[in-house]
PDB file of C-alpha atoms in Angstrom:
ATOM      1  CA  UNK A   1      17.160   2.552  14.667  1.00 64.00           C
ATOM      2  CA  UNK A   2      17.989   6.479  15.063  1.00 67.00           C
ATOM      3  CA  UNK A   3      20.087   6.225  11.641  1.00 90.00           C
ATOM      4  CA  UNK A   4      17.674   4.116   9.719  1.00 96.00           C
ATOM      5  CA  UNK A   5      15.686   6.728   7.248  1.00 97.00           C
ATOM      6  CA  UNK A   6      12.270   5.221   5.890  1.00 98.00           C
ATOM      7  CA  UNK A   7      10.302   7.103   3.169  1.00 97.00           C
ATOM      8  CA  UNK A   8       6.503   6.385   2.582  1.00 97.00           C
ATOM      9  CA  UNK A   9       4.370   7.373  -0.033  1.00 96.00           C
ATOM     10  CA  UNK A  10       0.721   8.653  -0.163  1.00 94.00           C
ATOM     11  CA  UNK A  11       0.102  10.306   3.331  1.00 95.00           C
ATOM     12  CA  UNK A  12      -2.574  11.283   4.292  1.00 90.00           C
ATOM     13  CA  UNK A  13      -4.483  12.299   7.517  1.00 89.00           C
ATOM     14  CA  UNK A  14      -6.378   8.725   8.966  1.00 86.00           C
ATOM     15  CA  UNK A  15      -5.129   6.647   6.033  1.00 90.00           C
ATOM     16  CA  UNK A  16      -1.863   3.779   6.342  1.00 92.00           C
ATOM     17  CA  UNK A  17       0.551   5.710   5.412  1.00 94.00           C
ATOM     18  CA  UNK A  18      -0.287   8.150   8.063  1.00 94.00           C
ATOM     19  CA  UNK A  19      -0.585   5.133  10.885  1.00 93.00           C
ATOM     20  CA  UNK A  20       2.706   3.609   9.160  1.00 95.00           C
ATOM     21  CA  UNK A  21       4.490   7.067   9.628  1.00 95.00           C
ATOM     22  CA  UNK A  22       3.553   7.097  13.031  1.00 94.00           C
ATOM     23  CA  UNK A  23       4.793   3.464  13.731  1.00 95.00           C
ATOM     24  CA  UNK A  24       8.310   3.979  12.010  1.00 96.00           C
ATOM     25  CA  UNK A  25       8.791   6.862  14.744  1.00 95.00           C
ATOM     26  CA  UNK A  26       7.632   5.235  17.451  1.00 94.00           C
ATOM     27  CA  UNK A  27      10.224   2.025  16.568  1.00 95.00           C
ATOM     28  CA  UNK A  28      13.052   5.166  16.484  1.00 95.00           C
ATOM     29  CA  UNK A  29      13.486   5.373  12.692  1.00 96.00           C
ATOM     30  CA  UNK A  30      13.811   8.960  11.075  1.00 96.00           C
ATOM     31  CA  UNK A  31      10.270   9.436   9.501  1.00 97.00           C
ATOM     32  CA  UNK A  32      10.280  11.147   5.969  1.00 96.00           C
ATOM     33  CA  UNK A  33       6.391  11.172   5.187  1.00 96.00           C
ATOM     34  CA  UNK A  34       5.379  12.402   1.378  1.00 95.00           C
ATOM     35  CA  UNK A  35       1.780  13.399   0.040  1.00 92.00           C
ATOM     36  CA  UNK A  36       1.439  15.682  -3.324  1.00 88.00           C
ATOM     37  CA  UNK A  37      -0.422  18.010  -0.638  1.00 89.00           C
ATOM     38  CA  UNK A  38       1.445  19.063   2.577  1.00 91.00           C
ATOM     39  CA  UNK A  39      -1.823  20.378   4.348  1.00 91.00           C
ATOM     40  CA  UNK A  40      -3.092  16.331   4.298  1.00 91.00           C
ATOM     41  CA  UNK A  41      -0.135  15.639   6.998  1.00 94.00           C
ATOM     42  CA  UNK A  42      -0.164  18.702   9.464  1.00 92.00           C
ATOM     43  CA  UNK A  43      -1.376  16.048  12.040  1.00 91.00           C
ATOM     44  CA  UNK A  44       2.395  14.453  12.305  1.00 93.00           C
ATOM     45  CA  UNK A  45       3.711  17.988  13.013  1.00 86.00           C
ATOM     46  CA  UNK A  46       2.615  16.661  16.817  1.00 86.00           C
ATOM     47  CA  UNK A  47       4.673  13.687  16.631  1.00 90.00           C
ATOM     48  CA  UNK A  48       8.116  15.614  15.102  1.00 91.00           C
ATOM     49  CA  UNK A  49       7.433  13.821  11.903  1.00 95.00           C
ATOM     50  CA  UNK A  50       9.259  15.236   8.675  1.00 94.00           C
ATOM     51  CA  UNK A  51       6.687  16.032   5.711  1.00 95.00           C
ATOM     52  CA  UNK A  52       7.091  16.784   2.448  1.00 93.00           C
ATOM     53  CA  UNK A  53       5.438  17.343  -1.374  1.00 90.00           C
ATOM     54  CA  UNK A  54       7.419  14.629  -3.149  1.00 80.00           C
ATOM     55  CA  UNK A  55       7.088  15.872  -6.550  1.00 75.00           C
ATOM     56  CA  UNK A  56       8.711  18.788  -5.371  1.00 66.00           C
ATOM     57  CA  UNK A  57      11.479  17.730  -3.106  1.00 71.00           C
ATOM     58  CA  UNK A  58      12.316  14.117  -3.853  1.00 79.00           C
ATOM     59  CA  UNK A  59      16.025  15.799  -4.838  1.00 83.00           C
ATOM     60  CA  UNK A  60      16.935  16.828  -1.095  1.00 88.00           C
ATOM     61  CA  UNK A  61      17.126  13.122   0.197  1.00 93.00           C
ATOM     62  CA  UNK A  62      20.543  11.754   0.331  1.00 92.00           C
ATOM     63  CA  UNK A  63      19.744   9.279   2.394  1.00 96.00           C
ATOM     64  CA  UNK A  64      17.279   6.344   1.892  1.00 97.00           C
ATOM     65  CA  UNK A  65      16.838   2.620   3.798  1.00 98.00           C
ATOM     66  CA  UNK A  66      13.280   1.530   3.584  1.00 98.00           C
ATOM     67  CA  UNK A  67      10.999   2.807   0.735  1.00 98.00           C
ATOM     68  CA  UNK A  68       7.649   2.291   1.726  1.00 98.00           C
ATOM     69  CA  UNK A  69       5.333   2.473  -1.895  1.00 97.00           C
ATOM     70  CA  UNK A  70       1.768   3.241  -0.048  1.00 96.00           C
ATOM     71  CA  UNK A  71       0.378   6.031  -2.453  1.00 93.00           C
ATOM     72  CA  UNK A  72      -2.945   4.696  -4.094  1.00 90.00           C
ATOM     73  CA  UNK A  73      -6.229   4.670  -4.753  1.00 86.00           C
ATOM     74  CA  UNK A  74      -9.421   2.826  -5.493  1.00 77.00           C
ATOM     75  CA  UNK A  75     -11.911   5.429  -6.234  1.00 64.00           C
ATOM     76  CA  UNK A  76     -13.525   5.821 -10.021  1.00 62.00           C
ATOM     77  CA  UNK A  77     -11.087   6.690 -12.165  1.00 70.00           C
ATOM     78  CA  UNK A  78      -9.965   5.838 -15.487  1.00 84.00           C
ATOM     79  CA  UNK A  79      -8.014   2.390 -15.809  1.00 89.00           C
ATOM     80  CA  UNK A  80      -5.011   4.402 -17.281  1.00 93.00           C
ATOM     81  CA  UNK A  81      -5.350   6.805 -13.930  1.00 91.00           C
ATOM     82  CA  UNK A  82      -5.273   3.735 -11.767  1.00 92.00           C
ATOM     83  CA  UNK A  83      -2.496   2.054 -12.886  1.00 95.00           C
ATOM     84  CA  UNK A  84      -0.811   5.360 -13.269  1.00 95.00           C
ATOM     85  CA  UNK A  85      -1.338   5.682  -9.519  1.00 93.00           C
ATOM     86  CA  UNK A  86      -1.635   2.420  -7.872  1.00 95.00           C
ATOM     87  CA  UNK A  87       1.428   0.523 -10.473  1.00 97.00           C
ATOM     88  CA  UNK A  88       3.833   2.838 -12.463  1.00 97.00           C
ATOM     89  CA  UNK A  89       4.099   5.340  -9.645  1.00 96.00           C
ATOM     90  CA  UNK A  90       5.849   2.945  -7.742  1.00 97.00           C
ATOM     91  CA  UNK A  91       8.010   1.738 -10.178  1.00 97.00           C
ATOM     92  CA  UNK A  92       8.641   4.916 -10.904  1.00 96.00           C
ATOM     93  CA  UNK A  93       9.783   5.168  -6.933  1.00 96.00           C
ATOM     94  CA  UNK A  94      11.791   2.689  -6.969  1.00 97.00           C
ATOM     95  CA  UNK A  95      13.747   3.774 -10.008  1.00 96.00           C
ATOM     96  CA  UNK A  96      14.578   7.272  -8.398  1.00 94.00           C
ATOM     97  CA  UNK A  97      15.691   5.952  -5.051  1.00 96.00           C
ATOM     98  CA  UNK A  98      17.014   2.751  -5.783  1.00 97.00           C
ATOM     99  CA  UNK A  99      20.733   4.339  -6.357  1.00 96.00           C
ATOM    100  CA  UNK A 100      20.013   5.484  -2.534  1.00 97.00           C
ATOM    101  CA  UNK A 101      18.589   2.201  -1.262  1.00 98.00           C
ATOM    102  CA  UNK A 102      22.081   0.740  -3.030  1.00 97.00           C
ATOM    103  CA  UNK A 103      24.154   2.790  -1.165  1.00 97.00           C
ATOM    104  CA  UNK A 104      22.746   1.939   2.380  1.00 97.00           C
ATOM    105  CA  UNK A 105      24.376  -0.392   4.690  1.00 94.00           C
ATOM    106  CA  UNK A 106      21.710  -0.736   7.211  1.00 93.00           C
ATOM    107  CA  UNK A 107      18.768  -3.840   5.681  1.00 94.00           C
ATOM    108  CA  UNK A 108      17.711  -1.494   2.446  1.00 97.00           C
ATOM    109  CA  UNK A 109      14.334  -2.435   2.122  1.00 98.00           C
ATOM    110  CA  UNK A 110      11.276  -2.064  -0.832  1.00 98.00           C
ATOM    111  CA  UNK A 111       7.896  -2.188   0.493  1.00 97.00           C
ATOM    112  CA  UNK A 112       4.947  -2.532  -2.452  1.00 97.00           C
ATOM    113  CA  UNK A 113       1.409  -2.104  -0.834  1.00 95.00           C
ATOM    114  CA  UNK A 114      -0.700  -4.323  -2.811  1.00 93.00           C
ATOM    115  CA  UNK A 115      -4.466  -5.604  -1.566  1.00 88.00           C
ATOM    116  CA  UNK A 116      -6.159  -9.160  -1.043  1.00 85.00           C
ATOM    117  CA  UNK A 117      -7.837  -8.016  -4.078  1.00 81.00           C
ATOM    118  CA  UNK A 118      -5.124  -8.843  -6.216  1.00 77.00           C
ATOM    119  CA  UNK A 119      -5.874 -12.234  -5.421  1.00 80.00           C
ATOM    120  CA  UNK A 120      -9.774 -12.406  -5.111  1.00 78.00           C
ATOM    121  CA  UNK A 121     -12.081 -11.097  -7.681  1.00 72.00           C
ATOM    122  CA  UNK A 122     -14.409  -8.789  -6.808  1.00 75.00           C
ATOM    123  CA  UNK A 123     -16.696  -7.207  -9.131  1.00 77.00           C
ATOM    124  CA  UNK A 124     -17.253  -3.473 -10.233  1.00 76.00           C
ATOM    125  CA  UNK A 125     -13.242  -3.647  -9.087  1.00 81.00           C
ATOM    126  CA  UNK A 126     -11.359  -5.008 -11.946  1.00 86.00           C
ATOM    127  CA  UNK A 127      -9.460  -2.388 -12.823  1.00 89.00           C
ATOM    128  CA  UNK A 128      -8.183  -1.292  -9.200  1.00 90.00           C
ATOM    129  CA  UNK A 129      -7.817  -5.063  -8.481  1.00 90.00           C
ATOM    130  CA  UNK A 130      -5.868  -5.932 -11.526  1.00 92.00           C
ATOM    131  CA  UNK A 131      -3.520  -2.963 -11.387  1.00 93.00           C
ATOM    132  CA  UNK A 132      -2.558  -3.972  -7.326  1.00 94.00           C
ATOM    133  CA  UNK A 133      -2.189  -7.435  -9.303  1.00 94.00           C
ATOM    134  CA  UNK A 134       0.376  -6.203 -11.268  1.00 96.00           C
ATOM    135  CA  UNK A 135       1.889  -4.474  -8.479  1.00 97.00           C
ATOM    136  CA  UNK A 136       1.846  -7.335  -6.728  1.00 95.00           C
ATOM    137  CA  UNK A 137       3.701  -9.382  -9.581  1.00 96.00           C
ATOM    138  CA  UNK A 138       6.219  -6.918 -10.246  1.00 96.00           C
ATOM    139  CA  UNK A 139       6.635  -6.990  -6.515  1.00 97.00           C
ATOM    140  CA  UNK A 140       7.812 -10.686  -6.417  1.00 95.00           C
ATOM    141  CA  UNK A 141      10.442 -10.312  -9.810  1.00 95.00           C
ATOM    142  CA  UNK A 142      11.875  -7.544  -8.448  1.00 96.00           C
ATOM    143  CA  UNK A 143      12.634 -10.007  -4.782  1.00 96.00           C
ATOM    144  CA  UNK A 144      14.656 -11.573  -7.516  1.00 95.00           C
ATOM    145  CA  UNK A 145      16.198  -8.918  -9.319  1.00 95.00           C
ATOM    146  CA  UNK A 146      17.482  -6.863  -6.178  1.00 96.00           C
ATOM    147  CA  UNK A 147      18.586  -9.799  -3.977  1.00 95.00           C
ATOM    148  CA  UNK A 148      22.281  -9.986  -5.263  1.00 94.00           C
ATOM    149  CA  UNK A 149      22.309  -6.105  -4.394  1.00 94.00           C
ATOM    150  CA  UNK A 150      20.772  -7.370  -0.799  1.00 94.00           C
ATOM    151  CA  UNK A 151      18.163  -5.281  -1.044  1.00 97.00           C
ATOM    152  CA  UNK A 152      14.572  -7.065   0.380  1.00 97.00           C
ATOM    153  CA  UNK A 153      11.464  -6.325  -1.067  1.00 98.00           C
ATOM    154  CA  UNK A 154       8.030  -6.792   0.597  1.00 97.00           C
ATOM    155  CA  UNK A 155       4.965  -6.935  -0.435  1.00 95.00           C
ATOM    156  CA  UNK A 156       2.360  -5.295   2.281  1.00 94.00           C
ATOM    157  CA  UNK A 157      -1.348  -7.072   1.378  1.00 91.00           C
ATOM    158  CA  UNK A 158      -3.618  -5.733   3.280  1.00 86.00           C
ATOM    159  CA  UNK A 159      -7.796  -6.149   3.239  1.00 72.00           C
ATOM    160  CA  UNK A 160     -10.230  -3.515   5.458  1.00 53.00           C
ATOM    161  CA  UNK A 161      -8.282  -1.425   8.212  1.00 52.00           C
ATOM    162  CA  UNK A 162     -10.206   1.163   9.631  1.00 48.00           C
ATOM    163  CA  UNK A 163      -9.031   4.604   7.595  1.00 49.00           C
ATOM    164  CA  UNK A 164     -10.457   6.729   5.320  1.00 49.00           C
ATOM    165  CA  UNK A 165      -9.478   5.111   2.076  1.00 45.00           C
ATOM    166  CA  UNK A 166     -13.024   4.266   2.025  1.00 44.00           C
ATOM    167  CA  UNK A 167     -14.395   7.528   2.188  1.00 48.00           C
ATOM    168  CA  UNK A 168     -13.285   8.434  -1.380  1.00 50.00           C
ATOM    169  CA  UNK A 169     -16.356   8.562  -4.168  1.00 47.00           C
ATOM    170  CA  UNK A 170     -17.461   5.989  -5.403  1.00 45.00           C
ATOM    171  CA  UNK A 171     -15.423   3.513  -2.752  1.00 42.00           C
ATOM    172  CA  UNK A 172     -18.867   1.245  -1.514  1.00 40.00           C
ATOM    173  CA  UNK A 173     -19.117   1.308   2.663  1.00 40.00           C
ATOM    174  CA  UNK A 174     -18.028  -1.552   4.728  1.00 38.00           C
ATOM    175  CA  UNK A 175     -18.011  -1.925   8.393  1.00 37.00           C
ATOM    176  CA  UNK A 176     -14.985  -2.370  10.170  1.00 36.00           C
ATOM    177  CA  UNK A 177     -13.418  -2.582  13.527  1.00 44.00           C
ATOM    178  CA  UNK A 178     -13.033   1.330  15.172  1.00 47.00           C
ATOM    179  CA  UNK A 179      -9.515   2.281  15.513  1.00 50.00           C
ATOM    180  CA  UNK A 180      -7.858  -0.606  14.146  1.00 49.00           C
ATOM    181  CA  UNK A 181      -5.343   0.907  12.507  1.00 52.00           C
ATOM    182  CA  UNK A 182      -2.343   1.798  14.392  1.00 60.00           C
ATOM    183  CA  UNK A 183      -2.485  -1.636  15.983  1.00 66.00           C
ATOM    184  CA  UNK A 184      -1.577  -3.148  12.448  1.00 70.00           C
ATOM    185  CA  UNK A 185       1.153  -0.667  11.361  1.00 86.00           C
ATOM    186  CA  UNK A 186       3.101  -1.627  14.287  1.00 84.00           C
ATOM    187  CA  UNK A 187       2.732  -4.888  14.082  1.00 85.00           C
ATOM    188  CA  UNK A 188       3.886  -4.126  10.320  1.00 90.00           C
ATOM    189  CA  UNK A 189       6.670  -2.279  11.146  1.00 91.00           C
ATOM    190  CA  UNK A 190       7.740  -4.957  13.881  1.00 90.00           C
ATOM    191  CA  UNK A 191       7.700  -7.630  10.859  1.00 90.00           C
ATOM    192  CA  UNK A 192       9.826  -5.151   8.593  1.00 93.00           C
ATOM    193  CA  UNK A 193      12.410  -4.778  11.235  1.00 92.00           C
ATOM    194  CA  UNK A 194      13.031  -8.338  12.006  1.00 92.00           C
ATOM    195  CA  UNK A 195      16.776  -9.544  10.643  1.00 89.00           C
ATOM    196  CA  UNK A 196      14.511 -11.988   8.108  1.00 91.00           C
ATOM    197  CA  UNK A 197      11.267  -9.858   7.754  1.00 91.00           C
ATOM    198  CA  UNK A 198       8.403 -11.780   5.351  1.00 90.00           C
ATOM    199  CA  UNK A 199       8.108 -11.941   2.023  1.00 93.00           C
ATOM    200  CA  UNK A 200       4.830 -10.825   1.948  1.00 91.00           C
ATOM    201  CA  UNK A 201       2.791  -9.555   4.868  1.00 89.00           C
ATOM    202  CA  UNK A 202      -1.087  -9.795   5.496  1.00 80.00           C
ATOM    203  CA  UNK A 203      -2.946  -7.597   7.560  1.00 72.00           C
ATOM    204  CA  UNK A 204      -6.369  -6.467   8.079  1.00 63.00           C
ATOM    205  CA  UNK A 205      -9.895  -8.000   8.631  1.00 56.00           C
ATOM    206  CA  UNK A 206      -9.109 -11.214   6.332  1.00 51.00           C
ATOM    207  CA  UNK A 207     -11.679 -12.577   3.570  1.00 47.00           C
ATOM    208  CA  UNK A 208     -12.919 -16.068   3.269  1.00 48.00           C
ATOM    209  CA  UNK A 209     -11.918 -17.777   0.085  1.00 50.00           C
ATOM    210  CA  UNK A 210     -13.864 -17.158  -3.043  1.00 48.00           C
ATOM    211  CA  UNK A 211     -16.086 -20.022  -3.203  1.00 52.00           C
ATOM    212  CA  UNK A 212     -17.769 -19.462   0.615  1.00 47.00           C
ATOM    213  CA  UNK A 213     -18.372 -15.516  -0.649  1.00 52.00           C
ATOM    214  CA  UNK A 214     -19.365 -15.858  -4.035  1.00 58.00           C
ATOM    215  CA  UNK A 215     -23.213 -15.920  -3.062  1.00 61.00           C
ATOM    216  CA  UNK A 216     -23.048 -12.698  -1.236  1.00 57.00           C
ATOM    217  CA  UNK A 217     -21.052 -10.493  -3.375  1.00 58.00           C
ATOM    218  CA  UNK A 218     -23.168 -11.071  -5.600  1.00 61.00           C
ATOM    219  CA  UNK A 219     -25.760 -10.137  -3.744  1.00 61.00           C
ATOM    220  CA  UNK A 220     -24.359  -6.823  -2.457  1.00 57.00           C
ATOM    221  CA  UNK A 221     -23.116  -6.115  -6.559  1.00 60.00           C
ATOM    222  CA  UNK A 222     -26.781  -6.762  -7.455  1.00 64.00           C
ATOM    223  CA  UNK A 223     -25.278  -9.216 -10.105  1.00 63.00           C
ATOM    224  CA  UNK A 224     -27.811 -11.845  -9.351  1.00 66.00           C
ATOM    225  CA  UNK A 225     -30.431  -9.028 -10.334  1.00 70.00           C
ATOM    226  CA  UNK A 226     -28.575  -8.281 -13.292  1.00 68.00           C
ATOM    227  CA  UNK A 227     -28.768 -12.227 -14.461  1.00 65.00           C
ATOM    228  CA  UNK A 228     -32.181 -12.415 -13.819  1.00 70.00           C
ATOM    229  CA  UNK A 229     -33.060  -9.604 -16.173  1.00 74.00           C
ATOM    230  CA  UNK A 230     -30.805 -11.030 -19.192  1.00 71.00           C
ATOM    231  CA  UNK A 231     -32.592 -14.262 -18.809  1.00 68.00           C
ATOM    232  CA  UNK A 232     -35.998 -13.077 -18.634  1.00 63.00           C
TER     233      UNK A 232
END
């Protein structure tokens, strides 16, 4: 795997990207892992783990097999600043290294990191879970579009892993298993490497169907309150 070069996206101390990083090493593939800030990845200096501010530097790769699209967010922001971040970006990504990804011999591979939430509704969430939907769409045509240049595309769907994605404002708290996380990027990055890897890959603590939840979310989204006060 020593000449297999894998970029990811949005890296950051105790999030995915940084426990995806760390799995692509360990499996022998020649890390590249990219944050707008540097400082938010010193902890891979320890692990002889290349870093680097993409919008800076993206120019100085010449050499590109798996693109990993992990940069996101689900915080409060504007719906235009979500899908900025958590949709175009990535299309964006995979515009600029596709002529790379082209070029390699060795499985080029697209990986979109999308959430369960694309597929459950959830509320207070609509605009983070509709622009991972269309991630998630885009995701699939695109499995289409770049299999005559046999170039596989996965979509990474993941629910709660232990990081600190949920530590941004206005993310709500959940409880979750400690340390979970490195356990499910290598199990990730054992799925990516197989000869006939997944379309789609789920990870994380899974959720039940709709219909068995729909009582207690809204409970904890105080939307049975909020009925109760239009009827009255």
């Amino acid at each position: 795997m020593a000449d297999k070069t894998v970029l990811i996206t949005g890296v950051s101390e105790g999030g995915i990207g940084s426990a995806l990083s760390v799995a692509f090493h360990e499996a022998g593939l020649k890390v590249i892992a990219t944050a707008r800030n540097i400082n938010k990845m010193a902890n891979l200096a320890d692990f002889g783990i290349e870093t680097m501010a993409l919008d800076a530097d993206a120019s100085k790769i010449k050499k590109l097999d798996i693109l990993v699209n992990n940069a996101g967010a689900g915080y409060s922001h504007t719906a235009k600043e979500l899908f900025d971040l958590n949709f175009w970006s990535a299309v964006r990504m995979i515009q600029v290294f596709l002529p790379l990804l082209m070029k390699s011999e060795n499985s080029p591979t697209i990986i979109n990191q999308t959430t369960v939430l694309s597929v459950i509704a959830i509320p207070w969430q609509s605009t983070y879970n509709s622009s991972k939907a269309a991630l998630a769409s885009i995701t699939s045509s695109r499995r289409y579009e770049l299999a005559p240049f046999n170039i596989k595309v996965i979509e990474l769907k993941t629910a709660l892993v232990a990081s600190k994605f949920l530590d941004k404002p206005g993310v709500s708290e959940s409880i979750v298993p400690e340390n979970s996380i490195y356990a499910p990027a290598k199990s990730v990055v054992g799925n990516v490497l197989k000869k006939n890897p997944p379309n789609v890959i789920w990870r994380g603590e899974t959720m039940l169907p709709e219909r068995f939840v729909k009582d207690a979310i809204n409970k904890v989204s105080h939307l049975n309150e909020i009925e109760k006060l239009i009827k009255e």
